[in-house]
PDB file of C-alpha atoms in Angstrom:
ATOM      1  CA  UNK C   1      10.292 -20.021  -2.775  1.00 56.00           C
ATOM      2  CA  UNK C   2      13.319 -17.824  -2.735  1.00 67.00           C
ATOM      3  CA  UNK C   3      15.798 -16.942  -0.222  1.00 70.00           C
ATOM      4  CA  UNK C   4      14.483 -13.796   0.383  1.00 82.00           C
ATOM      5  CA  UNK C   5      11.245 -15.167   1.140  1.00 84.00           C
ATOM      6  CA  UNK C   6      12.378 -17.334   4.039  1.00 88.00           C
ATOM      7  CA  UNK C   7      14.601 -14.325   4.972  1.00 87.00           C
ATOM      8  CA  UNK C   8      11.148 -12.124   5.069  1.00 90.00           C
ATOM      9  CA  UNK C   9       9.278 -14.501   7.409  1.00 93.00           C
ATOM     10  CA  UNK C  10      12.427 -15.001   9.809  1.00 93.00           C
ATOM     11  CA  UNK C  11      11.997 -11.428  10.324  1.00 93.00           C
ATOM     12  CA  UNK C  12       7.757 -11.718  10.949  1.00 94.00           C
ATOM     13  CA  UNK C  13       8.912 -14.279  13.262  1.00 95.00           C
ATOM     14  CA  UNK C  14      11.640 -12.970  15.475  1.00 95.00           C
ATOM     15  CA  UNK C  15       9.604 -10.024  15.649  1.00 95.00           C
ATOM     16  CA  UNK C  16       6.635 -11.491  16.727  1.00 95.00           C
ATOM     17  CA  UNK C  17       7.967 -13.297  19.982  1.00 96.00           C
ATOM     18  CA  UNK C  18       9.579 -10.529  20.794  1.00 96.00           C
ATOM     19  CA  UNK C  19       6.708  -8.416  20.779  1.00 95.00           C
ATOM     20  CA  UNK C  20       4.998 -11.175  22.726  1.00 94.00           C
ATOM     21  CA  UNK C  21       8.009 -11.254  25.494  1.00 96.00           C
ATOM     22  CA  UNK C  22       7.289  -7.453  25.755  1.00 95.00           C
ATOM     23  CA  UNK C  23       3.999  -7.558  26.401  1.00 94.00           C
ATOM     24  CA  UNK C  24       4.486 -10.249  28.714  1.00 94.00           C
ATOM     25  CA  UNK C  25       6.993  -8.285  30.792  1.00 95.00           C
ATOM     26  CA  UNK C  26       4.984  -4.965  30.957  1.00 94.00           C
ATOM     27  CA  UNK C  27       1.996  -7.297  32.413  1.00 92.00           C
ATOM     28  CA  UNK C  28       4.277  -8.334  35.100  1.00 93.00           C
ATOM     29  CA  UNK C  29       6.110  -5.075  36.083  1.00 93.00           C
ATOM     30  CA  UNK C  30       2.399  -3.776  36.909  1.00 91.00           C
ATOM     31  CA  UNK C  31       2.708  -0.478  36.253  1.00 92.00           C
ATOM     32  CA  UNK C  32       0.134   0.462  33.195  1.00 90.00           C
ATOM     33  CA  UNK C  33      -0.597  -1.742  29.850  1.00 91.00           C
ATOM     34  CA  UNK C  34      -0.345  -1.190  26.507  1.00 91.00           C
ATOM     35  CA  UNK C  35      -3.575  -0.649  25.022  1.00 92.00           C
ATOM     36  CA  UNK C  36      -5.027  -4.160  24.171  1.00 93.00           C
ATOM     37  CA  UNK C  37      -3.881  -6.212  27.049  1.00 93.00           C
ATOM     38  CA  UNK C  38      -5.465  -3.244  29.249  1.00 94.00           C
ATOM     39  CA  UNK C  39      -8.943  -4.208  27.378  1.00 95.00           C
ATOM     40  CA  UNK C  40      -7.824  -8.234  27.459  1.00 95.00           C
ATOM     41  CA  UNK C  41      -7.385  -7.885  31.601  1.00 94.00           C
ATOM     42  CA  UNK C  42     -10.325  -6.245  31.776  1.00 95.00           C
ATOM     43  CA  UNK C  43     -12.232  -8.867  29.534  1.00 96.00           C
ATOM     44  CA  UNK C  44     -10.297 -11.507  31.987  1.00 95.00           C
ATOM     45  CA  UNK C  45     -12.444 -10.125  35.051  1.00 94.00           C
ATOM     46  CA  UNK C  46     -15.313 -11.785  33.067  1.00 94.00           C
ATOM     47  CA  UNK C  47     -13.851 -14.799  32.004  1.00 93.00           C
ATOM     48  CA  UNK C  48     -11.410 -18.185  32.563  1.00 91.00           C
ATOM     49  CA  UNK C  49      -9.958 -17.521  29.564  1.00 92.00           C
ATOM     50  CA  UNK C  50      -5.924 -16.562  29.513  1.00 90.00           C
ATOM     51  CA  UNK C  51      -4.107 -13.621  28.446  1.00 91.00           C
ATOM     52  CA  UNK C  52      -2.275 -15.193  25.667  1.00 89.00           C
ATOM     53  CA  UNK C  53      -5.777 -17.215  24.794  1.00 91.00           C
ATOM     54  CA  UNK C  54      -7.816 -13.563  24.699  1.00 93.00           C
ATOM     55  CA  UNK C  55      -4.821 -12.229  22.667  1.00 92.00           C
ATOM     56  CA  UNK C  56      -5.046 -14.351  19.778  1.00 92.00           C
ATOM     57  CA  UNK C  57      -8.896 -13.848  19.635  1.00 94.00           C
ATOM     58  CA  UNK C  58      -9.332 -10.319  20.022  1.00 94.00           C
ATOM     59  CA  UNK C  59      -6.352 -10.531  16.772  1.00 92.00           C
ATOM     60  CA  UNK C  60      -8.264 -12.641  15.156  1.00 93.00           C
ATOM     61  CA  UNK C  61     -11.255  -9.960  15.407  1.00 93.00           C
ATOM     62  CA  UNK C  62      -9.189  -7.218  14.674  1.00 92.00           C
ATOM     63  CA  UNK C  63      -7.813  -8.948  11.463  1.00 92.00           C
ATOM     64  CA  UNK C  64     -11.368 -10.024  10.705  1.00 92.00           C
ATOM     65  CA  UNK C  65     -12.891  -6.389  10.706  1.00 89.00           C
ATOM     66  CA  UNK C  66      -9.402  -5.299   8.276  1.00 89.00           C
ATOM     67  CA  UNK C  67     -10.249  -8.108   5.634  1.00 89.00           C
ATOM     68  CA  UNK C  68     -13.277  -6.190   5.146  1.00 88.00           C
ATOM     69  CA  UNK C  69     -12.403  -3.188   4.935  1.00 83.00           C
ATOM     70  CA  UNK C  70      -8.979  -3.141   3.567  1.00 80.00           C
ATOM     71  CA  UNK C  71      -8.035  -6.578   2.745  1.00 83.00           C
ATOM     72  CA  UNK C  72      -4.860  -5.398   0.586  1.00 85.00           C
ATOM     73  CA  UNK C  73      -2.961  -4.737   3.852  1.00 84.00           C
ATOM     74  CA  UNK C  74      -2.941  -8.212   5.005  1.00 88.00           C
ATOM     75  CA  UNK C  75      -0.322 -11.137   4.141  1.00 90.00           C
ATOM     76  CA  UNK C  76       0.885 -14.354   5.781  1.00 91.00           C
ATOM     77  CA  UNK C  77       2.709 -12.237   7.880  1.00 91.00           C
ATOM     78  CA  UNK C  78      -0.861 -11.097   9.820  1.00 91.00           C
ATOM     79  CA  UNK C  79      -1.849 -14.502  10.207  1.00 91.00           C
ATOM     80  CA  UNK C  80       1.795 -15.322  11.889  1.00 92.00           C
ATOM     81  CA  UNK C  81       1.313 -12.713  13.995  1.00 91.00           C
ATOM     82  CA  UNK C  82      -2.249 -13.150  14.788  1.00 89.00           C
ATOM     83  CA  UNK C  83      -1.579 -16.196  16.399  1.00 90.00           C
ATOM     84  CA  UNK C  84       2.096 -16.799  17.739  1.00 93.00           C
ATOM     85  CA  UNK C  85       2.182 -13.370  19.630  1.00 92.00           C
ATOM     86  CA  UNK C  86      -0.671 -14.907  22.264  1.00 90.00           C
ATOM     87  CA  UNK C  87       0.984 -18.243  21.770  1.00 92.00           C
ATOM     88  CA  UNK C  88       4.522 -16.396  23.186  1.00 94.00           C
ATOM     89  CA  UNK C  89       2.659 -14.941  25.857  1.00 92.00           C
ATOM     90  CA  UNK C  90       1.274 -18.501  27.023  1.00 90.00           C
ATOM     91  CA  UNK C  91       4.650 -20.478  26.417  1.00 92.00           C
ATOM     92  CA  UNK C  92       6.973 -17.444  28.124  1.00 93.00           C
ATOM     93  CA  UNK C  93       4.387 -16.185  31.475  1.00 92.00           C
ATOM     94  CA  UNK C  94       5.992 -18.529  34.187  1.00 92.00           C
ATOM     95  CA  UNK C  95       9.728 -17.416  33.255  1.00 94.00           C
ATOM     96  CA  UNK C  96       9.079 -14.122  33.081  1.00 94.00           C
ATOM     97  CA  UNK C  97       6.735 -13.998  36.175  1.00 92.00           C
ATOM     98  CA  UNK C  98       8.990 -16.237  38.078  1.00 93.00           C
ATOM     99  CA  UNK C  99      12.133 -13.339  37.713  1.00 92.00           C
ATOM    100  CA  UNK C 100      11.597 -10.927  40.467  1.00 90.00           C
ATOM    101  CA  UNK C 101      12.887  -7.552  38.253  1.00 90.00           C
ATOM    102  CA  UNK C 102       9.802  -8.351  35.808  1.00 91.00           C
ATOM    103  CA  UNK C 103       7.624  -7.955  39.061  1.00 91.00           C
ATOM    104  CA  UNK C 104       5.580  -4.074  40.066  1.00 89.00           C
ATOM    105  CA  UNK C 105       8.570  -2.618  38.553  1.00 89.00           C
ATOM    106  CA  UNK C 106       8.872   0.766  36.436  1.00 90.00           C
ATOM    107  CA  UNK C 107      12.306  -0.092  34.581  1.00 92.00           C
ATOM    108  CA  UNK C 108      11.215  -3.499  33.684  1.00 93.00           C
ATOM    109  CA  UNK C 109       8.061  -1.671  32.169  1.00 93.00           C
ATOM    110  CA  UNK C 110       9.958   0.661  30.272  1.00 93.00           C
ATOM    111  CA  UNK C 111      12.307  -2.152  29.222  1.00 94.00           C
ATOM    112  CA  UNK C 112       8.756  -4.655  28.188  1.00 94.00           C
ATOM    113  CA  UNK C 113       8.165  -1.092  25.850  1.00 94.00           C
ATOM    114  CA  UNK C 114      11.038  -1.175  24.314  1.00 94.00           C
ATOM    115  CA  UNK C 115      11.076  -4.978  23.223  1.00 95.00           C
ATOM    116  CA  UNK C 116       7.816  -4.794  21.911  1.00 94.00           C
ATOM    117  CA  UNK C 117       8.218  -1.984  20.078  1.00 92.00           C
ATOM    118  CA  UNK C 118      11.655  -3.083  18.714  1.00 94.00           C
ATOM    119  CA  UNK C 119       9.629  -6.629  17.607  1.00 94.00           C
ATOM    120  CA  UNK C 120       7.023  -4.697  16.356  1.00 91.00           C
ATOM    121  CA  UNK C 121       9.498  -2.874  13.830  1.00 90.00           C
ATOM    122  CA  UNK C 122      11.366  -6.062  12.998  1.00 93.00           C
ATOM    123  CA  UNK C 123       7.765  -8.057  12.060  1.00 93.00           C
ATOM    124  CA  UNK C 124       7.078  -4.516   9.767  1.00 88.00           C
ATOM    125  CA  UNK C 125      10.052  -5.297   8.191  1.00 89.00           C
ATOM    126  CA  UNK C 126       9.229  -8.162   6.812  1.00 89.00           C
ATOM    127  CA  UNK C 127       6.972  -6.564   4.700  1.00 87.00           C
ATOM    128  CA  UNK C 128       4.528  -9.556   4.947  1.00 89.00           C
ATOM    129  CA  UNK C 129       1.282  -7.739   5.817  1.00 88.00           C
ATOM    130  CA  UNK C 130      -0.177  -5.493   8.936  1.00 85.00           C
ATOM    131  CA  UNK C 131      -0.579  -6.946  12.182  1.00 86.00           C
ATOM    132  CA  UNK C 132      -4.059  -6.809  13.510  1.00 88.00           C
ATOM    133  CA  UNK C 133      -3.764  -3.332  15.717  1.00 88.00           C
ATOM    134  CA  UNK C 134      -1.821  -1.932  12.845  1.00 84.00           C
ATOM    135  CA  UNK C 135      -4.224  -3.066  10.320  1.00 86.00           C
ATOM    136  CA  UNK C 136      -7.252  -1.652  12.814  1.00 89.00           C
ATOM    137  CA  UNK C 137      -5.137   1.641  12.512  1.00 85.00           C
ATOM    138  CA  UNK C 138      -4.774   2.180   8.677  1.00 83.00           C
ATOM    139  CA  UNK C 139      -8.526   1.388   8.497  1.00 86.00           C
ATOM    140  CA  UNK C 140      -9.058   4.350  11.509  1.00 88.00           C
ATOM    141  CA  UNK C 141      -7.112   6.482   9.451  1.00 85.00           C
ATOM    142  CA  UNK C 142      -8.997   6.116   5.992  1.00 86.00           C
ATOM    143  CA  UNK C 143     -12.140   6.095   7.653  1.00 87.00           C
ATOM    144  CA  UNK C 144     -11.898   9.133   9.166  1.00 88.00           C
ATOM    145  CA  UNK C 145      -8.799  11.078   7.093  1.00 88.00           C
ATOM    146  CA  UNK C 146      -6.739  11.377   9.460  1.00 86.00           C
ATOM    147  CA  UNK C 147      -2.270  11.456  10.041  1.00 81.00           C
ATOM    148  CA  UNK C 148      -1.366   7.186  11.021  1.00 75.00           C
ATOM    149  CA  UNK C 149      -0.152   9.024  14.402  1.00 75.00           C
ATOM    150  CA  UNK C 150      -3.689  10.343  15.281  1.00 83.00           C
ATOM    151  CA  UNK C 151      -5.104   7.433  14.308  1.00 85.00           C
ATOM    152  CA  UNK C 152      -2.933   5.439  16.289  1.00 83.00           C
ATOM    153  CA  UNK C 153      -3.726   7.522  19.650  1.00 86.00           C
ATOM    154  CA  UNK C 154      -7.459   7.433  18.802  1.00 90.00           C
ATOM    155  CA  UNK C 155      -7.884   3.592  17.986  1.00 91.00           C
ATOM    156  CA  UNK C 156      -5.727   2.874  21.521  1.00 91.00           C
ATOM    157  CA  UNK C 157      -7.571   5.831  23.528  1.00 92.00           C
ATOM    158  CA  UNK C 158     -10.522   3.379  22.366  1.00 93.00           C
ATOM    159  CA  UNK C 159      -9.693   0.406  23.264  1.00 94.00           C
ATOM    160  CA  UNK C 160      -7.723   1.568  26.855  1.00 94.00           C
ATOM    161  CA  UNK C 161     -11.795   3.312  27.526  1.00 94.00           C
ATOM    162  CA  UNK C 162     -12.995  -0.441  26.471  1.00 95.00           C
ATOM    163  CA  UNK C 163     -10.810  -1.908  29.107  1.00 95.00           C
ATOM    164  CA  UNK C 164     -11.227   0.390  31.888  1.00 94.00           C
ATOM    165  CA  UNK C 165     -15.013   0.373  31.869  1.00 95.00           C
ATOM    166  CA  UNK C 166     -14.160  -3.619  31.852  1.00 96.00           C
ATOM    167  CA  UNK C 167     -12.608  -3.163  35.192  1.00 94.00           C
ATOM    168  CA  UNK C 168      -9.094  -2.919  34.114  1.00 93.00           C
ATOM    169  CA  UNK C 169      -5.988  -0.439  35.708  1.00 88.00           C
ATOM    170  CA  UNK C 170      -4.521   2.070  34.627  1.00 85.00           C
ATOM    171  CA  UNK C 171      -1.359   3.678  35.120  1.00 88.00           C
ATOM    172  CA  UNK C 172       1.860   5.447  33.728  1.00 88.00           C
ATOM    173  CA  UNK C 173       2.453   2.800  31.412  1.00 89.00           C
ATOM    174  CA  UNK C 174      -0.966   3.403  29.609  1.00 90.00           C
ATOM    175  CA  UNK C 175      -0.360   6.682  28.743  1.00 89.00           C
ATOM    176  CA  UNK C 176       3.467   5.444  27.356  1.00 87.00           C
ATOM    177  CA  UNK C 177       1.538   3.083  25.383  1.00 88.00           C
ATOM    178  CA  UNK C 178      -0.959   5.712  23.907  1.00 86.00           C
ATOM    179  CA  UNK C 179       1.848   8.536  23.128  1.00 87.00           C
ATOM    180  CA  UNK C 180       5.090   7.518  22.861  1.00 86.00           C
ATOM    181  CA  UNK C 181       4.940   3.648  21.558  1.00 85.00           C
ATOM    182  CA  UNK C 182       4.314   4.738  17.974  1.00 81.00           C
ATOM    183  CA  UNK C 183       7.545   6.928  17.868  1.00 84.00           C
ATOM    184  CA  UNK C 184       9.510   4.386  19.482  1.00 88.00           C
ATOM    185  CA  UNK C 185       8.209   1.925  16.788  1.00 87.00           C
ATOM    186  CA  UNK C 186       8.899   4.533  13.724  1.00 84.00           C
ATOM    187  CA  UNK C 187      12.573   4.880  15.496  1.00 88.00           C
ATOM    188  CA  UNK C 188      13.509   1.354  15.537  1.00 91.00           C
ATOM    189  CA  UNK C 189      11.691   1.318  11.762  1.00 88.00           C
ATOM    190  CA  UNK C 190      14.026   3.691  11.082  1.00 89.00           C
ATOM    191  CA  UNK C 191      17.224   2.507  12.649  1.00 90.00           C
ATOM    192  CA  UNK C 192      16.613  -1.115  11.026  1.00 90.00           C
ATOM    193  CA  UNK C 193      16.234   0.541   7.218  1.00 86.00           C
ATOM    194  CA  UNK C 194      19.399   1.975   8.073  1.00 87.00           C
ATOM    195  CA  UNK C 195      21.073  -0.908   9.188  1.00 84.00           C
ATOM    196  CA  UNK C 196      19.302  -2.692   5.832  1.00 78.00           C
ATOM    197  CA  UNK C 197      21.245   0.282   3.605  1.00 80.00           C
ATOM    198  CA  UNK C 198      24.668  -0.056   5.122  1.00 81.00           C
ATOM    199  CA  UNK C 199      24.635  -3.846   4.704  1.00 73.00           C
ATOM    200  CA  UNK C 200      23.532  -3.778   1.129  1.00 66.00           C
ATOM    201  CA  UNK C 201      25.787  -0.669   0.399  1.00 55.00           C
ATOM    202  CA  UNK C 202      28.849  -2.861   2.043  1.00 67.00           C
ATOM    203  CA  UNK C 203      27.859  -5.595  -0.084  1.00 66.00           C
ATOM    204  CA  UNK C 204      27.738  -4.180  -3.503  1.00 62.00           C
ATOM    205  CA  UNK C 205      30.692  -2.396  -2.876  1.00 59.00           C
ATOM    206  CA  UNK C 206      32.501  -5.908  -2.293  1.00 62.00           C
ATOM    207  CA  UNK C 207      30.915  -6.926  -5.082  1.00 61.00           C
ATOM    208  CA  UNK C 208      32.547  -4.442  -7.665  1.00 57.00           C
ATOM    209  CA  UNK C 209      35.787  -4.895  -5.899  1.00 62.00           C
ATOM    210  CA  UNK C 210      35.718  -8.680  -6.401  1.00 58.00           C
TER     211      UNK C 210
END
């Protein structure tokens, strides 16, 4: 396999515990969820089963129902993904719950946002296949013809309804989550093809002076 390979799947990875530490921290500040762990702590009033447990299996569902309908955006990056983003959540819970700034606090939910929507840019990156939500999303979008941001919205307005009727909260950060994560995704999508451009113009331009 080539360099750029291994290069690719350092970047699902990083990305991926990141985005689990971020969803890890906006469950302890307490002050609204991003869509699917406000349906997973509503499923959790129902069953013994843990966050980061319920998180790989509702991703595994979501990546089930986007292999058949639109298998092509998959990769080994969705299975990565799939599975280590619950398996953060499990492994990184007691540090982050033991920290009192993680706890029924609005600036560690805003800072949980922005780490999980920096990871989730950095795993895109990679270029190794959708994760599960975003895979959900493309399929939203086909089905019904419909702009990626709309779809977006709609597919978490969903699942938030899912989670509330569950017997989950909901608060400031929910409605974050719904309208503003995307942007905050496509900005740090955008900042890191930047960065990617600079460092390959810097490098070609040693190159010819070599």
């Amino acid at each position: 396999m080539s360099k750029n390979f291994f290069l690719r799947i350092s970047w699902v990875i990083v990305g991926t515990i990141l985005m689990g530490i971020g969803i890890e921290i906006i469950v302890s500040a307490n002050r609204g969820f991003d869509s699917v762990s406000t349906l997973i702590l509503g499923l959790m009033n129902y069953s013994t089963i843990s966050f980061g447990r319920w998180s790989q299996l509702l991703s595994l569902l979501f990546l089930l129902l986007t292999f058949l309908y639109k298998r092509r955006m998959l990769g080994i990056g969705s299975i990565i993904n799939t599975l280590l983003v619950g398996e953060t959540i499990n492994q990184t819970a007691s540090v982050i719950q033991s920290i009192a700034f993680f706890q029924n606090n609005s600036y560690a939910s805003f800072s949980g946002f922005c780490i999980m929507a920096l990871g989730t840019a950095i795993y895109l990156s990679g270029g190794l296949g959708s994760g599960p939500l975003e895979g959900m999303m493309f399929c939203i979008c086909e089905l019904f013809k419909i702009s990626l941001q709309k779809g977006r919205v709609l597919l978490d307005l969903v699942i938030v309804a899912f989670g509330i009727l569950l017997g989950s909260t909901f608060g400031v950060g929910t409605l974050f989550a719904i309208f503003l994560l995307g942007p905050m995704i496509q900005g740090c999508l955008s900042f890191i093809k930047f960065l990617k451009a600079t460092t390959c113009f810097r490098e070609k331009k040693k190159q010819l002076s070599e």
